[in-house]
Amino acid sequence: MKFPTHHLAVRGNDLNAAPGRPCGAARLPMLALAAAMLCATGAVHAQSAATGDSAMVKLIRGLIETGALKKDVGEALLAQAQTEAMAAAQQARQVAAAAPAAGPKLEPGDVRVPYISASVRDQIRDEVKGEIMAQAKSEGWAAPNETPEWTKRIRIEGDMRVRGESRFYSGRNTDSLIDWRSLNAGSAYDINKNSNPIQLPPLLNAQQDRANQMRVRARLGVIADVSESVQAGVRLATGSDDSPVSTTQTLGGGMSKKNIWLDQAWITYRFNDMVSVTGGRMGNPFYSTDMLFSSDLNLDGVAAKFSKPLANTDISLFGTLGIIPLEYSSDNNPSRSQSKMSSQTKWLLGAQVGADWKLNPENKLRGALAYYDFKNIEGRVSSSCQLYAGADGCDTDWSRPAFMQKGNTLMLLRNIALDPSGPASTPMPQYVGLASKFQLLDINARWDTRVAGGYGLRLDGNYIRNLAYDQAEMFRRANGNIVNNFNGSGGTTVTEFQSGANAYMLQATFGRPDMSVRGDWNVLAGYKRIEPDALPDGYNDSTFHQGGTNARGYYLGANYMVDKNTYVGGRWFATRSVYGPPVSIDTLQLELNTRF
């Protein structure tokens, strides 16, 4: 390629290129890149080797320092550049001495070089840069410390916890606390004493202490920023079983390997800074406490979130709508019948609105009002069910809860027909379902302030009311076959029945509620009271009273950051039942937590 040129006199000592190498372009790829950069700026002036480093030498050293050039390669180029600079300077002096006296008068040490216009210099720069970058990408030496672009859009996060837990039971506790979850998970329990005179239903331990049980929790997630609008995440977690309310894994078990579960899998589309929609298995999108939803609980379904700061105020509004499928009935039920039952779905429909208000630098308020409608989760009494004749289950077996802890009022589900050949000895294998409907009003409030010389104080309050609670309707739905939450007198009528629709929690945290750096600490104290049918017992904290409802008591805790993102903590829970047979449980937890 030919370029239009003019001649310009410059000092021969400043040239770092041999004749025939425009603008100091080197034979090696990195020197060629350096030469192109010099051409782009039009710079042809540099100090000689006698007075200091040339521009080429400085450029190579800069590339080494930034990591764009490996040290061993750079040192070889430095040696070559310095040698060529000295040779070029000597040659320039010889050319100047032999040159005819034409054109501008040359000073000693000057030499004539072509003048290249700015447009031509840009063209040379682009061509050289393109060639060099193509070679750099193919050989991987242009930026050895640079990572591929897609890796910058993916981040890994996780946490681990090691816990020692001890549970202490009162000697006055009942010894007949039925494990309804296990009863529903089995092949049903025969309640007819004539056909099952000895066997008891599965029972929970309520009297024997469990000291120093070692447990661990590990969660590892990957979050990808697919684009400016789309984000996706996957998280794995430990867990002793498929419980939705705990990812804690009990150690021991003969040193057997531990289970890993799919804890989250979601995609979020952000329409703008105010509105986003998430679908899949996601973290709890609602602002709530663990009195209703365990901190380990993830929800399946779709949730839309809204947030907007109000102009010229210190108030921000937020809201959430959620459609959560809780359970699908089996498509193949009854399994040994040509006539299948219709499909059934249990839902949670949730709506919440709230606001954050920054009163001043030391006082912040947050409040939220939510409504949760748990649809189709109440038990249903079946039609007449002829199990004695070989019927494969009953037509409302699907209505038993997929997961439960303890506390809710329960009812028998099966309307079992008697065997005409022996009515009194007809087996009566039963499942149980929830007697109450659940439509919850949930009110949350939080106040962050500073007291006692600048220490943080956080006050949290939560009140829940089951608006669908109706004692008379529960007995009608169950045909009188309510099986728990009586006063212990032996009666099973409405007059002996004890339950309630209210739950509340108060908690105070002193110190730094949201710890972040070494030396941060906090202490907390709280109280909860959860009546049996205030909320579904399957989704709340699994530690307080060992999970569920029909529980009241206090708890104390303390946490201290021993290092960045690492803290030690302890909790003490003292709880007892609200109604029914006495059940008192004290729980101690000591743990080490870290996150990354």
Coordinates of C-alpha atoms in Angstrom, one line a residue, residues 143-580:
A143 CA -4.1 -10.0 28.1
P144 CA -3.2 -13.2 29.9
N145 CA -5.0 -12.2 33.1
E146 CA -8.3 -11.3 31.3
T147 CA -11.3 -13.6 31.8
P148 CA -13.9 -14.2 29.2
E149 CA -16.7 -11.7 29.1
W150 CA -19.5 -14.3 30.0
T151 CA -17.7 -15.1 33.3
K152 CA -18.2 -11.6 34.5
R153 CA -22.0 -12.1 34.3
I154 CA -22.0 -15.2 36.5
R155 CA -21.4 -15.2 40.3
I156 CA -21.2 -17.9 42.8
E157 CA -22.5 -17.5 46.4
G158 CA -23.1 -19.8 49.3
D159 CA -23.1 -20.3 53.0
M160 CA -22.3 -23.0 55.5
R161 CA -23.3 -23.6 59.1
V162 CA -22.1 -26.1 61.7
R163 CA -24.5 -26.4 64.7
G164 CA -24.7 -28.3 67.9
E165 CA -28.3 -28.7 69.1
S166 CA -29.7 -30.0 72.3
R167 CA -33.4 -30.5 73.1
F168 CA -34.8 -30.9 76.6
Y169 CA -38.3 -32.2 77.4
S170 CA -40.3 -31.8 80.6
G171 CA -41.0 -35.0 82.5
R172 CA -44.7 -33.9 82.8
N173 CA -45.1 -34.0 79.0
T174 CA -47.7 -36.3 77.5
D175 CA -46.4 -39.6 76.2
S176 CA -49.2 -39.8 73.6
L177 CA -48.2 -37.1 71.1
I178 CA -49.3 -38.5 67.8
D179 CA -46.9 -38.0 64.8
W180 CA -49.7 -37.2 62.3
R181 CA -47.1 -36.5 59.5
S182 CA -45.9 -40.1 59.7
L183 CA -49.4 -41.5 59.9
N184 CA -50.4 -39.7 56.7
A185 CA -47.2 -40.8 54.9
G186 CA -47.9 -44.5 55.6
S187 CA -50.5 -46.9 54.5
A188 CA -53.1 -45.3 56.8
Y189 CA -53.8 -46.2 60.5
D190 CA -56.6 -48.6 61.4
I191 CA -58.6 -46.8 64.2
N192 CA -60.9 -49.8 64.8
K193 CA -59.9 -51.4 68.1
N194 CA -61.6 -54.6 67.1
S195 CA -59.5 -55.1 64.0
N196 CA -56.4 -53.4 65.5
P197 CA -56.5 -54.0 69.2
I198 CA -52.8 -53.4 70.0
Q199 CA -50.9 -51.3 67.5
L200 CA -50.6 -47.6 68.4
P201 CA -50.3 -44.9 65.9
P202 CA -46.8 -43.4 65.3
L203 CA -45.9 -41.2 68.3
L204 CA -43.5 -38.3 68.7
N205 CA -40.8 -38.2 71.5
A206 CA -41.9 -35.7 74.1
Q207 CA -40.0 -36.9 77.2
Q208 CA -36.5 -38.1 76.3
D209 CA -33.8 -35.4 76.0
R210 CA -31.5 -35.3 73.0
A211 CA -28.2 -33.7 73.8
N212 CA -25.4 -32.5 71.6
Q213 CA -26.7 -33.5 68.2
M214 CA -24.3 -32.2 65.5
R215 CA -25.9 -30.8 62.4
V216 CA -24.7 -29.0 59.3
R217 CA -26.2 -26.8 56.5
A218 CA -24.5 -26.0 53.2
R219 CA -26.0 -24.1 50.3
L220 CA -24.3 -23.3 47.0
G221 CA -25.9 -21.1 44.3
V222 CA -25.1 -19.8 40.9
I223 CA -26.6 -16.5 39.6
A224 CA -26.4 -15.4 36.0
D225 CA -27.0 -11.9 34.7
V226 CA -28.2 -13.1 31.3
S227 CA -28.9 -9.6 30.1
E228 CA -29.9 -6.2 31.5
S229 CA -33.5 -7.5 32.0
V230 CA -33.1 -11.3 32.6
Q231 CA -31.5 -13.0 35.6
A232 CA -31.5 -16.7 36.5
G233 CA -30.4 -18.7 39.5
V234 CA -29.9 -22.2 40.7
R235 CA -29.1 -23.3 44.2
L236 CA -28.3 -26.7 45.8
A237 CA -28.6 -27.4 49.6
T238 CA -28.3 -30.1 52.1
G239 CA -31.2 -31.6 54.1
S240 CA -32.0 -34.7 56.1
D241 CA -35.2 -35.1 54.1
D242 CA -37.4 -33.2 51.7
S243 CA -38.9 -31.0 54.4
P244 CA -39.7 -27.5 52.9
V245 CA -38.8 -25.7 56.2
S246 CA -35.2 -26.9 56.8
T247 CA -32.0 -27.5 54.9
T248 CA -30.2 -28.8 58.0
Q249 CA -28.5 -32.2 57.7
T250 CA -28.0 -34.3 60.8
L251 CA -24.5 -35.8 61.0
G252 CA -23.7 -39.3 62.0
G253 CA -25.5 -42.1 60.3
G254 CA -22.5 -44.4 60.1
M255 CA -20.4 -41.7 58.2
S256 CA -22.8 -42.2 55.2
K257 CA -22.7 -39.6 52.4
K258 CA -25.3 -36.8 52.8
N259 CA -28.1 -35.8 50.5
I260 CA -28.1 -32.8 48.2
W261 CA -31.4 -31.3 47.1
L262 CA -32.5 -28.7 44.5
D263 CA -33.2 -25.8 46.7
Q264 CA -33.9 -23.0 44.1
A265 CA -34.3 -22.7 40.4
W266 CA -35.7 -19.5 39.0
I267 CA -35.7 -16.9 36.2
T268 CA -36.5 -13.2 36.8
Y269 CA -37.5 -10.7 34.1
R270 CA -37.1 -7.1 35.1
F271 CA -39.4 -4.8 33.1
N272 CA -37.9 -1.7 34.6
D273 CA -36.5 -0.4 37.9
M274 CA -39.9 -0.8 39.5
V275 CA -41.4 -4.1 38.3
S276 CA -40.0 -7.6 38.0
V277 CA -41.5 -11.1 37.7
T278 CA -39.9 -14.3 39.0
G279 CA -40.9 -17.8 38.1
G280 CA -39.7 -21.2 39.3
R281 CA -38.6 -22.2 42.7
M282 CA -37.5 -19.0 44.5
G283 CA -36.7 -17.5 47.8
N284 CA -39.7 -16.2 49.8
P285 CA -40.8 -13.0 47.9
F286 CA -42.9 -11.7 50.7
Y287 CA -41.8 -9.7 53.7
S288 CA -42.6 -11.9 56.6
T289 CA -41.3 -13.5 59.8
D290 CA -40.4 -17.1 60.6
M291 CA -43.6 -17.3 62.6
L292 CA -45.4 -17.8 59.3
F293 CA -42.7 -18.8 56.8
S294 CA -39.4 -20.5 57.8
S295 CA -36.2 -18.6 56.8
D296 CA -35.3 -21.8 54.8
L297 CA -38.6 -22.0 53.0
N298 CA -38.6 -21.5 49.2
L299 CA -41.8 -21.1 47.2
D300 CA -42.7 -22.6 43.9
G301 CA -44.7 -20.6 41.3
V302 CA -44.7 -17.1 40.0
A303 CA -44.3 -13.8 41.9
A304 CA -44.4 -10.2 40.7
K305 CA -42.7 -7.5 42.7
F306 CA -43.1 -3.7 42.7
S307 CA -41.1 -1.0 44.3
K308 CA -41.2 2.8 43.9
P309 CA -39.7 5.7 45.9
L310 CA -42.1 8.6 46.2
A311 CA -40.8 11.8 44.7
N312 CA -39.5 14.5 47.1
T313 CA -40.0 12.2 50.1
D314 CA -38.1 9.6 52.2
I315 CA -40.8 7.0 51.6
S316 CA -40.6 4.0 49.3
L317 CA -43.6 1.8 48.4
F318 CA -43.3 -1.9 47.6
G319 CA -45.7 -4.7 46.8
T320 CA -45.8 -8.4 45.9
L321 CA -48.3 -10.7 44.2
G322 CA -47.7 -14.5 44.3
I323 CA -49.4 -17.5 42.7
I324 CA -48.0 -20.6 44.4
P325 CA -49.0 -24.2 43.6
L326 CA -48.7 -26.1 46.9
E327 CA -49.6 -29.6 45.7
Y328 CA -51.0 -31.4 42.7
S329 CA -53.0 -34.6 43.1
S330 CA -51.8 -37.7 41.3
D331 CA -53.0 -38.2 37.8
N332 CA -53.1 -41.9 38.2
N333 CA -55.3 -42.2 41.3
P334 CA -56.7 -44.9 42.0
S335 CA -53.7 -46.7 40.6
R336 CA -55.5 -50.0 40.1
S337 CA -58.7 -48.7 38.6
Q338 CA -59.7 -47.9 35.1
S339 CA -61.7 -44.9 36.4
K340 CA -59.4 -42.1 37.5
M341 CA -60.3 -39.2 39.8
S342 CA -60.3 -35.7 38.6
S343 CA -57.1 -33.6 39.1
Q344 CA -56.9 -31.4 42.2
T345 CA -54.6 -28.5 42.9
K346 CA -53.8 -26.8 46.2
W347 CA -52.8 -23.1 45.9
L348 CA -51.4 -20.2 47.9
L349 CA -52.5 -16.8 46.5
G350 CA -50.7 -14.0 48.2
A351 CA -50.8 -10.2 48.0
Q352 CA -48.8 -7.7 50.0
V353 CA -48.3 -3.9 50.1
G354 CA -45.8 -2.0 52.3
A355 CA -43.7 1.0 52.8
D356 CA -40.2 2.0 54.0
W357 CA -39.9 5.4 55.7
K358 CA -36.7 7.0 56.6
L359 CA -37.6 9.5 59.3
N360 CA -34.0 10.7 59.8
P361 CA -30.5 9.2 59.7
E362 CA -31.2 7.3 62.9
N363 CA -34.8 6.2 62.5
K364 CA -36.4 4.0 59.9
L365 CA -39.8 2.4 59.7
R366 CA -41.1 -0.5 57.6
G367 CA -44.7 -1.7 57.5
A368 CA -46.5 -4.3 55.4
L369 CA -50.0 -5.7 55.1
A370 CA -50.5 -9.0 53.4
Y371 CA -53.4 -11.4 52.6
Y372 CA -52.7 -15.1 52.0
D373 CA -55.5 -17.3 50.7
F374 CA -54.7 -21.0 51.0
K375 CA -57.1 -22.6 48.6
N376 CA -58.2 -26.2 48.6
I377 CA -56.0 -27.3 51.5
E378 CA -58.7 -28.2 53.9
G379 CA -59.7 -31.8 54.4
R380 CA -62.7 -33.4 52.6
V381 CA -64.7 -36.3 53.8
S382 CA -64.8 -39.0 51.1
S383 CA -67.9 -40.6 49.6
S384 CA -68.7 -44.1 50.9
C385 CA -65.5 -46.1 50.5
Q386 CA -65.7 -49.9 50.2
L387 CA -62.2 -50.8 51.2
Y388 CA -63.4 -54.3 52.4
A389 CA -64.3 -55.0 48.8
G390 CA -60.8 -54.1 47.5
A391 CA -61.3 -50.4 46.7
D392 CA -57.9 -48.8 46.0
G393 CA -58.2 -45.9 48.4
C394 CA -60.9 -43.3 48.9
D395 CA -61.7 -40.4 46.7
T396 CA -60.5 -37.6 49.1
D397 CA -57.2 -39.1 50.1
W398 CA -55.6 -36.4 48.0
S399 CA -56.8 -33.8 50.6
R400 CA -54.4 -34.8 53.3
P401 CA -51.4 -32.4 53.6
A402 CA -48.3 -33.2 51.7
F403 CA -46.2 -31.9 54.6
M404 CA -47.2 -31.0 58.2
Q405 CA -45.5 -30.4 61.5
K406 CA -47.9 -30.3 64.4
G407 CA -50.6 -28.1 66.0
N408 CA -53.4 -27.7 63.4
T409 CA -56.8 -29.2 64.1
L410 CA -57.2 -32.4 62.2
M411 CA -60.2 -34.5 61.0
L412 CA -60.7 -38.0 59.6
L413 CA -61.0 -38.1 55.8
R414 CA -62.4 -41.5 55.0
N415 CA -66.1 -42.5 55.1
I416 CA -65.4 -46.2 55.2
A417 CA -68.3 -48.6 54.5
L418 CA -68.8 -51.5 56.9
D419 CA -68.4 -55.0 55.7
P420 CA -71.9 -56.6 55.9
S421 CA -70.3 -60.0 56.8
G422 CA -68.7 -58.5 59.9
P423 CA -69.5 -54.8 60.6
A424 CA -67.8 -54.6 64.0
S425 CA -64.5 -56.0 62.8
T426 CA -64.3 -54.0 59.5
P427 CA -60.8 -52.4 59.3
M428 CA -60.9 -48.6 59.3
P429 CA -57.6 -47.4 58.0
Q430 CA -57.7 -43.6 58.2
Y431 CA -55.8 -40.5 57.0
V432 CA -56.3 -37.0 58.4
G433 CA -56.7 -33.6 56.9
L434 CA -56.9 -30.0 58.1
A435 CA -60.2 -29.2 59.6
S436 CA -60.0 -25.4 59.1
K437 CA -59.7 -23.2 56.1
F438 CA -56.9 -20.6 56.1
Q439 CA -57.3 -17.0 54.9
L440 CA -54.7 -15.0 56.7
L441 CA -54.3 -11.3 57.5
D442 CA -50.6 -10.7 58.1
I443 CA -49.4 -7.4 59.6
N444 CA -45.6 -6.7 59.9
A445 CA -43.8 -3.7 61.4
R446 CA -40.2 -2.9 62.0
W447 CA -38.5 0.1 63.6
D448 CA -34.7 0.7 63.4
T449 CA -33.2 3.3 65.7
R450 CA -30.1 4.1 67.7
V451 CA -29.9 4.3 71.5
A452 CA -27.3 4.2 74.3
G453 CA -24.5 6.1 72.6
G454 CA -25.2 5.0 69.0
Y455 CA -25.9 1.3 69.4
G456 CA -28.5 0.0 67.0
L457 CA -31.9 -1.2 68.2
R458 CA -34.4 -3.0 66.0
L459 CA -38.0 -3.8 67.1
D460 CA -40.0 -6.3 65.1
G461 CA -43.7 -7.1 65.4
N462 CA -45.9 -9.5 63.6
Y463 CA -49.6 -10.2 64.0
I464 CA -51.6 -12.9 62.1
R465 CA -55.3 -13.6 62.1
N466 CA -57.0 -16.5 60.3
L467 CA -60.1 -14.8 58.9
A468 CA -61.5 -18.2 57.8
Y469 CA -61.5 -19.8 61.2
D470 CA -64.9 -21.0 62.1
Q471 CA -65.2 -23.7 64.8
A472 CA -68.8 -24.7 64.0
E473 CA -68.0 -25.1 60.3
M474 CA -64.9 -27.2 61.1
F475 CA -67.1 -29.7 63.0
R476 CA -69.7 -29.7 60.2
R477 CA -67.0 -30.4 57.6
A478 CA -65.6 -33.2 59.6
N479 CA -69.0 -34.8 60.4
G480 CA -67.9 -34.5 64.0
N481 CA -64.7 -36.5 63.5
I482 CA -62.2 -34.0 64.9
V483 CA -59.3 -35.9 66.4
N484 CA -57.2 -33.4 68.4
N485 CA -57.0 -30.1 70.2
F486 CA -59.3 -31.1 73.1
N487 CA -58.9 -30.0 76.7
G488 CA -57.8 -33.4 77.9
S489 CA -60.9 -34.3 79.8
G490 CA -61.6 -37.2 77.4
G491 CA -64.5 -35.6 75.6
T492 CA -64.5 -34.9 71.9
T493 CA -67.4 -32.6 71.5
V494 CA -67.5 -28.9 70.7
T495 CA -67.6 -28.0 74.4
E496 CA -64.2 -29.8 75.0
F497 CA -62.6 -28.4 71.9
Q498 CA -59.8 -25.8 72.2
S499 CA -58.3 -23.8 69.4
G500 CA -57.8 -20.3 68.2
A501 CA -57.2 -18.1 65.1
N502 CA -54.5 -15.6 66.3
A503 CA -50.7 -15.5 66.4
Y504 CA -48.3 -12.7 67.3
M505 CA -44.6 -12.2 67.7
L506 CA -42.4 -9.5 69.3
Q507 CA -38.6 -9.3 69.0
A508 CA -35.9 -6.8 70.0
T509 CA -32.4 -6.9 68.6
F510 CA -29.7 -4.7 70.2
G511 CA -26.3 -4.0 68.7
R512 CA -25.9 -4.3 64.9
P513 CA -28.8 -6.3 63.5
D514 CA -27.2 -6.7 60.1
M515 CA -23.6 -7.7 60.9
S516 CA -20.9 -7.4 58.2
V517 CA -17.4 -6.9 59.6
R518 CA -15.3 -8.4 62.3
G519 CA -16.3 -7.2 65.8
D520 CA -19.9 -6.6 65.0
W521 CA -22.3 -8.2 67.5
N522 CA -25.9 -8.3 68.5
V523 CA -28.2 -9.8 71.2
L524 CA -31.9 -10.5 70.8
A525 CA -35.0 -11.5 72.7
G526 CA -38.4 -12.4 71.6
Y527 CA -41.8 -13.9 72.4
K528 CA -44.3 -15.9 70.2
R529 CA -47.8 -17.1 70.7
I530 CA -49.3 -19.2 67.9
E531 CA -52.8 -20.6 68.5
P532 CA -53.6 -24.0 66.8
D533 CA -55.4 -22.8 63.7
A534 CA -53.9 -19.3 63.3
L535 CA -51.9 -20.5 60.3
P536 CA -51.0 -23.7 58.5
D537 CA -48.5 -25.6 60.6
G538 CA -46.4 -26.9 57.7
Y539 CA -44.4 -23.8 56.7
N540 CA -43.0 -22.0 59.7
D541 CA -39.8 -22.2 61.7
S542 CA -38.9 -25.8 62.6
T543 CA -37.0 -24.9 65.8
F544 CA -39.5 -23.0 67.9
H545 CA -41.4 -25.8 69.8
Q546 CA -40.0 -28.1 67.1
G547 CA -42.2 -26.5 64.5
G548 CA -45.9 -25.9 63.9
T549 CA -48.6 -24.2 65.9
N550 CA -50.2 -24.5 69.3
A551 CA -47.0 -23.1 70.8
R552 CA -46.0 -20.2 73.0
G553 CA -42.8 -19.1 74.6
Y554 CA -39.7 -16.9 74.6
Y555 CA -36.3 -17.1 73.0
L556 CA -32.9 -15.4 73.5
G557 CA -29.9 -15.2 71.2
A558 CA -26.5 -13.6 70.7
N559 CA -24.1 -13.3 67.7
Y560 CA -20.5 -12.1 67.2
M561 CA -18.5 -11.6 64.0
V562 CA -15.2 -13.4 64.5
D563 CA -14.0 -12.5 61.0
K564 CA -15.3 -11.2 57.7
N565 CA -18.6 -12.9 56.8
T566 CA -18.1 -15.4 59.7
Y567 CA -19.8 -15.3 63.0
V568 CA -20.6 -17.5 66.0
G569 CA -24.1 -17.5 67.6
G570 CA -26.3 -19.1 70.2
R571 CA -30.0 -19.4 70.8
W572 CA -32.2 -20.6 73.7
F573 CA -35.9 -21.4 73.1
A574 CA -38.3 -22.2 76.0
T575 CA -41.7 -23.2 74.7
R576 CA -44.9 -25.0 75.7
S577 CA -48.3 -25.8 74.1
V578 CA -51.1 -23.3 74.3
Y579 CA -53.9 -25.8 74.6
G580 CA -54.4 -29.5 75.1

